[in-house]
Amino acid sequence: SLQITKNSLLGQLSTLNDDLADVSTKLEQIETDIAAKEQEIAQTETELEEAVRIQDEQYANMKIRIKAMYEQGGNDSYLNILFSATNFSDFLNKSDYIDRINQYDQKMLKQFTQTREHVEETKVRLEEELVSLNELKEEGQIDPGELEDLTVSVAINGNGYGSLRENQIR
């Protein structure tokens, strides 16, 4: 009967050691995931800063362009440009010039809109990554009581306390 009890305690010890090893492995994996997620967040923050810088630069350029258009509007408005044509060929050239300016303005507006969308998407992705990081950190927080119980159980069964009890039974 003592041998059965001893074997039972050794089995429990082995199970507790396996559980402790599993918990340790899980914690190491979570710590690795947290480090990777923190690196992703840092990269996303860098991307966001760059996107915001580009957005601000594009916005400033658009403001300068619009300001210049309004300031020069009296003499160089599109209609005045067209009406100042001296012949039909000149009219077509000026019309083409106005068309290219308009296309350029549309292109710049489209780039600005895409940059704004990229900034918004990056902000959303950053927020999602922060939530994911917090979830990983919460997952990594094992109930201290549970870990302590597991550690104490392993210590008791592995450090001679179990043997002492077996000796008392003998």
mmCIF file of the C-alpha atoms, coordinates in Angstrom:
data_MODEL
# 
_entry.id   MODEL 
# 
loop_
_atom_site.group_PDB 
_atom_site.id 
_atom_site.type_symbol 
_atom_site.label_atom_id 
_atom_site.label_alt_id 
_atom_site.label_comp_id 
_atom_site.label_asym_id 
_atom_site.label_entity_id 
_atom_site.label_seq_id 
_atom_site.pdbx_PDB_ins_code 
_atom_site.Cartn_x 
_atom_site.Cartn_y 
_atom_site.Cartn_z 
_atom_site.occupancy 
_atom_site.B_iso_or_equiv 
_atom_site.pdbx_formal_charge 
_atom_site.auth_seq_id 
_atom_site.auth_comp_id 
_atom_site.auth_asym_id 
_atom_site.auth_atom_id 
_atom_site.pdbx_PDB_model_num 
ATOM 1   C CA . SER A 1 1   ? 0.000   0.000  0.000   1.00 0.00 ? 1   SER A CA 1 
ATOM 2   C CA . LEU A 1 2   ? 2.896   2.342  0.742   1.00 0.00 ? 2   LEU A CA 1 
ATOM 3   C CA . GLN A 1 3   ? 4.414   1.486  -2.625  1.00 0.00 ? 3   GLN A CA 1 
ATOM 4   C CA . ILE A 1 4   ? 1.100   2.331  -4.315  1.00 0.00 ? 4   ILE A CA 1 
ATOM 5   C CA . THR A 1 5   ? 0.952   5.628  -2.401  1.00 0.00 ? 5   THR A CA 1 
ATOM 6   C CA . LYS A 1 6   ? 4.554   6.363  -3.332  1.00 0.00 ? 6   LYS A CA 1 
ATOM 7   C CA . ASN A 1 7   ? 3.877   5.619  -7.009  1.00 0.00 ? 7   ASN A CA 1 
ATOM 8   C CA . SER A 1 8   ? 0.735   7.753  -6.848  1.00 0.00 ? 8   SER A CA 1 
ATOM 9   C CA . LEU A 1 9   ? 2.684   10.678 -5.357  1.00 0.00 ? 9   LEU A CA 1 
ATOM 10  C CA . LEU A 1 10  ? 5.421   10.288 -7.965  1.00 0.00 ? 10  LEU A CA 1 
ATOM 11  C CA . GLY A 1 11  ? 2.735   10.338 -10.676 1.00 0.00 ? 11  GLY A CA 1 
ATOM 12  C CA . GLN A 1 12  ? 1.234   13.487 -9.172  1.00 0.00 ? 12  GLN A CA 1 
ATOM 13  C CA . LEU A 1 13  ? 4.692   15.047 -9.011  1.00 0.00 ? 13  LEU A CA 1 
ATOM 14  C CA . SER A 1 14  ? 5.298   14.226 -12.649 1.00 0.00 ? 14  SER A CA 1 
ATOM 15  C CA . THR A 1 15  ? 1.919   15.712 -13.590 1.00 0.00 ? 15  THR A CA 1 
ATOM 16  C CA . LEU A 1 16  ? 2.609   18.855 -11.570 1.00 0.00 ? 16  LEU A CA 1 
ATOM 17  C CA . ASN A 1 17  ? 6.063   19.201 -13.151 1.00 0.00 ? 17  ASN A CA 1 
ATOM 18  C CA . ASP A 1 18  ? 4.484   18.844 -16.603 1.00 0.00 ? 18  ASP A CA 1 
ATOM 19  C CA . ASP A 1 19  ? 1.841   21.453 -15.726 1.00 0.00 ? 19  ASP A CA 1 
ATOM 20  C CA . LEU A 1 20  ? 4.514   23.838 -14.473 1.00 0.00 ? 20  LEU A CA 1 
ATOM 21  C CA . ALA A 1 21  ? 6.565   23.300 -17.637 1.00 0.00 ? 21  ALA A CA 1 
ATOM 22  C CA . ASP A 1 22  ? 3.454   23.945 -19.762 1.00 0.00 ? 22  ASP A CA 1 
ATOM 23  C CA . VAL A 1 23  ? 2.746   27.173 -17.885 1.00 0.00 ? 23  VAL A CA 1 
ATOM 24  C CA . SER A 1 24  ? 6.360   28.281 -18.273 1.00 0.00 ? 24  SER A CA 1 
ATOM 25  C CA . THR A 1 25  ? 6.313   27.518 -22.004 1.00 0.00 ? 25  THR A CA 1 
ATOM 26  C CA . LYS A 1 26  ? 3.026   29.369 -22.406 1.00 0.00 ? 26  LYS A CA 1 
ATOM 27  C CA . LEU A 1 27  ? 4.405   32.398 -20.562 1.00 0.00 ? 27  LEU A CA 1 
ATOM 28  C CA . GLU A 1 28  ? 7.543   32.415 -22.719 1.00 0.00 ? 28  GLU A CA 1 
ATOM 29  C CA . GLN A 1 29  ? 5.400   32.252 -25.871 1.00 0.00 ? 29  GLN A CA 1 
ATOM 30  C CA . ILE A 1 30  ? 3.216   35.093 -24.641 1.00 0.00 ? 30  ILE A CA 1 
ATOM 31  C CA . GLU A 1 31  ? 6.291   37.187 -23.833 1.00 0.00 ? 31  GLU A CA 1 
ATOM 32  C CA . THR A 1 32  ? 7.610   36.513 -27.354 1.00 0.00 ? 32  THR A CA 1 
ATOM 33  C CA . ASP A 1 33  ? 4.231   37.487 -28.834 1.00 0.00 ? 33  ASP A CA 1 
ATOM 34  C CA . ILE A 1 34  ? 4.194   40.667 -26.741 1.00 0.00 ? 34  ILE A CA 1 
ATOM 35  C CA . ALA A 1 35  ? 7.673   41.622 -27.946 1.00 0.00 ? 35  ALA A CA 1 
ATOM 36  C CA . ALA A 1 36  ? 6.667   40.999 -31.577 1.00 0.00 ? 36  ALA A CA 1 
ATOM 37  C CA . LYS A 1 37  ? 3.460   43.013 -31.134 1.00 0.00 ? 37  LYS A CA 1 
ATOM 38  C CA . GLU A 1 38  ? 5.375   45.887 -29.540 1.00 0.00 ? 38  GLU A CA 1 
ATOM 39  C CA . GLN A 1 39  ? 7.713   45.883 -32.543 1.00 0.00 ? 39  GLN A CA 1 
ATOM 40  C CA . GLU A 1 40  ? 4.717   45.939 -34.925 1.00 0.00 ? 40  GLU A CA 1 
ATOM 41  C CA . ILE A 1 41  ? 3.254   48.845 -32.962 1.00 0.00 ? 41  ILE A CA 1 
ATOM 42  C CA . ALA A 1 42  ? 6.522   50.767 -33.161 1.00 0.00 ? 42  ALA A CA 1 
ATOM 43  C CA . GLN A 1 43  ? 6.635   50.200 -36.922 1.00 0.00 ? 43  GLN A CA 1 
ATOM 44  C CA . THR A 1 44  ? 3.008   51.272 -37.293 1.00 0.00 ? 44  THR A CA 1 
ATOM 45  C CA . GLU A 1 45  ? 3.669   54.412 -35.257 1.00 0.00 ? 45  GLU A CA 1 
ATOM 46  C CA . THR A 1 46  ? 6.600   55.224 -37.567 1.00 0.00 ? 46  THR A CA 1 
ATOM 47  C CA . GLU A 1 47  ? 4.379   54.690 -40.614 1.00 0.00 ? 47  GLU A CA 1 
ATOM 48  C CA . LEU A 1 48  ? 1.713   56.889 -39.056 1.00 0.00 ? 48  LEU A CA 1 
ATOM 49  C CA . GLU A 1 49  ? 4.181   59.681 -38.354 1.00 0.00 ? 49  GLU A CA 1 
ATOM 50  C CA . GLU A 1 50  ? 5.434   59.544 -41.952 1.00 0.00 ? 50  GLU A CA 1 
ATOM 51  C CA . ALA A 1 51  ? 1.893   59.492 -43.350 1.00 0.00 ? 51  ALA A CA 1 
ATOM 52  C CA . VAL A 1 52  ? 0.908   62.474 -41.194 1.00 0.00 ? 52  VAL A CA 1 
ATOM 53  C CA . ARG A 1 53  ? 4.027   64.333 -42.324 1.00 0.00 ? 53  ARG A CA 1 
ATOM 54  C CA . ILE A 1 54  ? 3.197   63.674 -45.989 1.00 0.00 ? 54  ILE A CA 1 
ATOM 55  C CA . GLN A 1 55  ? -0.417  64.659 -45.392 1.00 0.00 ? 55  GLN A CA 1 
ATOM 56  C CA . ASP A 1 56  ? 0.611   67.927 -43.756 1.00 0.00 ? 56  ASP A CA 1 
ATOM 57  C CA . GLU A 1 57  ? 3.048   68.647 -46.583 1.00 0.00 ? 57  GLU A CA 1 
ATOM 58  C CA . GLN A 1 58  ? 0.399   67.959 -49.227 1.00 0.00 ? 58  GLN A CA 1 
ATOM 59  C CA . TYR A 1 59  ? -2.114  70.098 -47.373 1.00 0.00 ? 59  TYR A CA 1 
ATOM 60  C CA . ALA A 1 60  ? 0.336   72.991 -47.156 1.00 0.00 ? 60  ALA A CA 1 
ATOM 61  C CA . ASN A 1 61  ? 1.079   72.690 -50.877 1.00 0.00 ? 61  ASN A CA 1 
ATOM 62  C CA . MET A 1 62  ? -2.626  72.683 -51.699 1.00 0.00 ? 62  MET A CA 1 
ATOM 63  C CA . LYS A 1 63  ? -3.154  75.777 -49.569 1.00 0.00 ? 63  LYS A CA 1 
ATOM 64  C CA . ILE A 1 64  ? -0.327  77.580 -51.393 1.00 0.00 ? 64  ILE A CA 1 
ATOM 65  C CA . ARG A 1 65  ? -1.750  76.534 -54.767 1.00 0.00 ? 65  ARG A CA 1 
ATOM 66  C CA . ILE A 1 66  ? -5.272  77.691 -53.902 1.00 0.00 ? 66  ILE A CA 1 
ATOM 67  C CA . LYS A 1 67  ? -3.966  80.937 -52.430 1.00 0.00 ? 67  LYS A CA 1 
ATOM 68  C CA . ALA A 1 68  ? -1.967  81.600 -55.602 1.00 0.00 ? 68  ALA A CA 1 
ATOM 69  C CA . MET A 1 69  ? -5.021  80.855 -57.759 1.00 0.00 ? 69  MET A CA 1 
ATOM 70  C CA . TYR A 1 70  ? -7.170  83.339 -55.860 1.00 0.00 ? 70  TYR A CA 1 
ATOM 71  C CA . GLU A 1 71  ? -4.500  86.009 -55.688 1.00 0.00 ? 71  GLU A CA 1 
ATOM 72  C CA . GLN A 1 72  ? -3.885  85.811 -59.438 1.00 0.00 ? 72  GLN A CA 1 
ATOM 73  C CA . GLY A 1 73  ? -7.527  85.185 -60.277 1.00 0.00 ? 73  GLY A CA 1 
ATOM 74  C CA . GLY A 1 74  ? -8.183  88.681 -61.692 1.00 0.00 ? 74  GLY A CA 1 
ATOM 75  C CA . ASN A 1 75  ? -5.550  88.573 -64.409 1.00 0.00 ? 75  ASN A CA 1 
ATOM 76  C CA . ASP A 1 76  ? -4.875  84.877 -64.938 1.00 0.00 ? 76  ASP A CA 1 
ATOM 77  C CA . SER A 1 77  ? -8.259  83.287 -64.459 1.00 0.00 ? 77  SER A CA 1 
ATOM 78  C CA . TYR A 1 78  ? -9.036  80.453 -66.835 1.00 0.00 ? 78  TYR A CA 1 
ATOM 79  C CA . LEU A 1 79  ? -11.471 82.542 -68.869 1.00 0.00 ? 79  LEU A CA 1 
ATOM 80  C CA . ASN A 1 80  ? -9.003  85.405 -69.147 1.00 0.00 ? 80  ASN A CA 1 
ATOM 81  C CA . ILE A 1 81  ? -6.349  82.951 -70.300 1.00 0.00 ? 81  ILE A CA 1 
ATOM 82  C CA . LEU A 1 82  ? -8.668  81.605 -72.974 1.00 0.00 ? 82  LEU A CA 1 
ATOM 83  C CA . PHE A 1 83  ? -9.882  85.051 -74.069 1.00 0.00 ? 83  PHE A CA 1 
ATOM 84  C CA . SER A 1 84  ? -6.319  86.292 -74.393 1.00 0.00 ? 84  SER A CA 1 
ATOM 85  C CA . ALA A 1 85  ? -5.658  83.819 -77.185 1.00 0.00 ? 85  ALA A CA 1 
ATOM 86  C CA . THR A 1 86  ? -4.558  85.553 -80.390 1.00 0.00 ? 86  THR A CA 1 
ATOM 87  C CA . ASN A 1 87  ? -5.564  82.765 -82.766 1.00 0.00 ? 87  ASN A CA 1 
ATOM 88  C CA . PHE A 1 88  ? -7.230  79.373 -82.727 1.00 0.00 ? 88  PHE A CA 1 
ATOM 89  C CA . SER A 1 89  ? -3.947  77.507 -82.307 1.00 0.00 ? 89  SER A CA 1 
ATOM 90  C CA . ASP A 1 90  ? -3.067  79.664 -79.305 1.00 0.00 ? 90  ASP A CA 1 
ATOM 91  C CA . PHE A 1 91  ? -6.577  79.062 -77.937 1.00 0.00 ? 91  PHE A CA 1 
ATOM 92  C CA . LEU A 1 92  ? -6.094  75.271 -78.226 1.00 0.00 ? 92  LEU A CA 1 
ATOM 93  C CA . ASN A 1 93  ? -2.665  75.465 -76.560 1.00 0.00 ? 93  ASN A CA 1 
ATOM 94  C CA . LYS A 1 94  ? -4.060  77.519 -73.687 1.00 0.00 ? 94  LYS A CA 1 
ATOM 95  C CA . SER A 1 95  ? -7.026  75.178 -73.410 1.00 0.00 ? 95  SER A CA 1 
ATOM 96  C CA . ASP A 1 96  ? -4.614  72.232 -73.217 1.00 0.00 ? 96  ASP A CA 1 
ATOM 97  C CA . TYR A 1 97  ? -2.591  74.111 -70.589 1.00 0.00 ? 97  TYR A CA 1 
ATOM 98  C CA . ILE A 1 98  ? -5.713  74.703 -68.491 1.00 0.00 ? 98  ILE A CA 1 
ATOM 99  C CA . ASP A 1 99  ? -6.677  71.042 -68.893 1.00 0.00 ? 99  ASP A CA 1 
ATOM 100 C CA . ARG A 1 100 ? -3.235  69.904 -67.691 1.00 0.00 ? 100 ARG A CA 1 
ATOM 101 C CA . ILE A 1 101 ? -3.453  72.237 -64.692 1.00 0.00 ? 101 ILE A CA 1 
ATOM 102 C CA . ASN A 1 102 ? -6.866  70.840 -63.876 1.00 0.00 ? 102 ASN A CA 1 
ATOM 103 C CA . GLN A 1 103 ? -5.603  67.254 -64.213 1.00 0.00 ? 103 GLN A CA 1 
ATOM 104 C CA . TYR A 1 104 ? -2.648  68.075 -61.991 1.00 0.00 ? 104 TYR A CA 1 
ATOM 105 C CA . ASP A 1 105 ? -4.960  69.591 -59.379 1.00 0.00 ? 105 ASP A CA 1 
ATOM 106 C CA . GLN A 1 106 ? -7.192  66.512 -59.509 1.00 0.00 ? 106 GLN A CA 1 
ATOM 107 C CA . LYS A 1 107 ? -4.175  64.239 -59.185 1.00 0.00 ? 107 LYS A CA 1 
ATOM 108 C CA . MET A 1 108 ? -2.900  66.166 -56.164 1.00 0.00 ? 108 MET A CA 1 
ATOM 109 C CA . LEU A 1 109 ? -6.351  66.109 -54.580 1.00 0.00 ? 109 LEU A CA 1 
ATOM 110 C CA . LYS A 1 110 ? -6.573  62.358 -55.150 1.00 0.00 ? 110 LYS A CA 1 
ATOM 111 C CA . GLN A 1 111 ? -3.118  61.834 -53.603 1.00 0.00 ? 111 GLN A CA 1 
ATOM 112 C CA . PHE A 1 112 ? -4.111  63.961 -50.630 1.00 0.00 ? 112 PHE A CA 1 
ATOM 113 C CA . THR A 1 113 ? -7.316  61.944 -50.186 1.00 0.00 ? 113 THR A CA 1 
ATOM 114 C CA . GLN A 1 114 ? -5.388  58.667 -50.411 1.00 0.00 ? 114 GLN A CA 1 
ATOM 115 C CA . THR A 1 115 ? -2.876  59.923 -47.865 1.00 0.00 ? 115 THR A CA 1 
ATOM 116 C CA . ARG A 1 116 ? -5.688  60.898 -45.483 1.00 0.00 ? 116 ARG A CA 1 
ATOM 117 C CA . GLU A 1 117 ? -7.260  57.453 -45.903 1.00 0.00 ? 117 GLU A CA 1 
ATOM 118 C CA . HIS A 1 118 ? -3.874  55.831 -45.255 1.00 0.00 ? 118 HIS A CA 1 
ATOM 119 C CA . VAL A 1 119 ? -3.484  57.891 -42.086 1.00 0.00 ? 119 VAL A CA 1 
ATOM 120 C CA . GLU A 1 120 ? -6.939  56.839 -40.886 1.00 0.00 ? 120 GLU A CA 1 
ATOM 121 C CA . GLU A 1 121 ? -6.301  53.167 -41.717 1.00 0.00 ? 121 GLU A CA 1 
ATOM 122 C CA . THR A 1 122 ? -2.948  53.300 -39.949 1.00 0.00 ? 122 THR A CA 1 
ATOM 123 C CA . LYS A 1 123 ? -4.559  54.853 -36.863 1.00 0.00 ? 123 LYS A CA 1 
ATOM 124 C CA . VAL A 1 124 ? -7.201  52.112 -36.810 1.00 0.00 ? 124 VAL A CA 1 
ATOM 125 C CA . ARG A 1 125 ? -4.542  49.413 -37.264 1.00 0.00 ? 125 ARG A CA 1 
ATOM 126 C CA . LEU A 1 126 ? -2.480  50.936 -34.465 1.00 0.00 ? 126 LEU A CA 1 
ATOM 127 C CA . GLU A 1 127 ? -5.478  50.942 -32.136 1.00 0.00 ? 127 GLU A CA 1 
ATOM 128 C CA . GLU A 1 128 ? -6.222  47.302 -33.037 1.00 0.00 ? 128 GLU A CA 1 
ATOM 129 C CA . GLU A 1 129 ? -2.609  46.337 -32.374 1.00 0.00 ? 129 GLU A CA 1 
ATOM 130 C CA . LEU A 1 130 ? -2.696  48.103 -29.004 1.00 0.00 ? 130 LEU A CA 1 
ATOM 131 C CA . VAL A 1 131 ? -5.872  46.217 -28.075 1.00 0.00 ? 131 VAL A CA 1 
ATOM 132 C CA . SER A 1 132 ? -4.226  42.974 -29.198 1.00 0.00 ? 132 SER A CA 1 
ATOM 133 C CA . LEU A 1 133 ? -1.138  43.799 -27.130 1.00 0.00 ? 133 LEU A CA 1 
ATOM 134 C CA . ASN A 1 134 ? -3.258  44.450 -24.049 1.00 0.00 ? 134 ASN A CA 1 
ATOM 135 C CA . GLU A 1 135 ? -5.040  41.127 -24.605 1.00 0.00 ? 135 GLU A CA 1 
ATOM 136 C CA . LEU A 1 136 ? -1.680  39.353 -24.820 1.00 0.00 ? 136 LEU A CA 1 
ATOM 137 C CA . LYS A 1 137 ? -0.540  41.034 -21.627 1.00 0.00 ? 137 LYS A CA 1 
ATOM 138 C CA . GLU A 1 138 ? -3.755  40.006 -19.866 1.00 0.00 ? 138 GLU A CA 1 
ATOM 139 C CA . GLU A 1 139 ? -3.338  36.462 -21.147 1.00 0.00 ? 139 GLU A CA 1 
ATOM 140 C CA . GLY A 1 140 ? 0.195   36.451 -19.763 1.00 0.00 ? 140 GLY A CA 1 
ATOM 141 C CA . GLN A 1 141 ? -1.014  37.387 -16.311 1.00 0.00 ? 141 GLN A CA 1 
ATOM 142 C CA . ILE A 1 142 ? -1.606  34.031 -14.724 1.00 0.00 ? 142 ILE A CA 1 
ATOM 143 C CA . ASP A 1 143 ? -3.406  33.998 -11.417 1.00 0.00 ? 143 ASP A CA 1 
ATOM 144 C CA . PRO A 1 144 ? -0.534  34.293 -8.911  1.00 0.00 ? 144 PRO A CA 1 
ATOM 145 C CA . GLY A 1 145 ? -2.360  31.995 -6.508  1.00 0.00 ? 145 GLY A CA 1 
ATOM 146 C CA . GLU A 1 146 ? -2.607  29.300 -9.171  1.00 0.00 ? 146 GLU A CA 1 
ATOM 147 C CA . LEU A 1 147 ? 1.079   29.549 -10.044 1.00 0.00 ? 147 LEU A CA 1 
ATOM 148 C CA . GLU A 1 148 ? 2.065   29.618 -6.370  1.00 0.00 ? 148 GLU A CA 1 
ATOM 149 C CA . ASP A 1 149 ? -0.095  26.559 -5.625  1.00 0.00 ? 149 ASP A CA 1 
ATOM 150 C CA . LEU A 1 150 ? 1.455   24.725 -8.550  1.00 0.00 ? 150 LEU A CA 1 
ATOM 151 C CA . THR A 1 151 ? 4.986   25.699 -7.513  1.00 0.00 ? 151 THR A CA 1 
ATOM 152 C CA . VAL A 1 152 ? 4.371   24.776 -3.858  1.00 0.00 ? 152 VAL A CA 1 
ATOM 153 C CA . SER A 1 153 ? 2.860   21.458 -4.905  1.00 0.00 ? 153 SER A CA 1 
ATOM 154 C CA . VAL A 1 154 ? 5.901   20.662 -7.009  1.00 0.00 ? 154 VAL A CA 1 
ATOM 155 C CA . ALA A 1 155 ? 8.243   21.802 -4.227  1.00 0.00 ? 155 ALA A CA 1 
ATOM 156 C CA . ILE A 1 156 ? 6.458   19.743 -1.598  1.00 0.00 ? 156 ILE A CA 1 
ATOM 157 C CA . ASN A 1 157 ? 6.381   16.632 -3.739  1.00 0.00 ? 157 ASN A CA 1 
ATOM 158 C CA . GLY A 1 158 ? 9.840   17.113 -5.203  1.00 0.00 ? 158 GLY A CA 1 
ATOM 159 C CA . ASN A 1 159 ? 11.933  18.484 -2.315  1.00 0.00 ? 159 ASN A CA 1 
ATOM 160 C CA . GLY A 1 160 ? 11.592  15.728 0.233   1.00 0.00 ? 160 GLY A CA 1 
ATOM 161 C CA . TYR A 1 161 ? 8.382   16.775 1.929   1.00 0.00 ? 161 TYR A CA 1 
ATOM 162 C CA . GLY A 1 162 ? 6.595   14.021 0.080   1.00 0.00 ? 162 GLY A CA 1 
ATOM 163 C CA . SER A 1 163 ? 9.392   11.639 1.058   1.00 0.00 ? 163 SER A CA 1 
ATOM 164 C CA . LEU A 1 164 ? 9.098   12.773 4.658   1.00 0.00 ? 164 LEU A CA 1 
ATOM 165 C CA . ARG A 1 165 ? 5.413   11.975 4.600   1.00 0.00 ? 165 ARG A CA 1 
ATOM 166 C CA . GLU A 1 166 ? 6.140   8.589  3.002   1.00 0.00 ? 166 GLU A CA 1 
ATOM 167 C CA . ASN A 1 167 ? 8.694   7.938  5.780   1.00 0.00 ? 167 ASN A CA 1 
ATOM 168 C CA . GLN A 1 168 ? 6.097   8.808  8.384   1.00 0.00 ? 168 GLN A CA 1 
ATOM 169 C CA . ILE A 1 169 ? 3.683   6.339  6.788   1.00 0.00 ? 169 ILE A CA 1 
ATOM 170 C CA . ARG A 1 170 ? 6.362   3.628  6.728   1.00 0.00 ? 170 ARG A CA 1 
# 
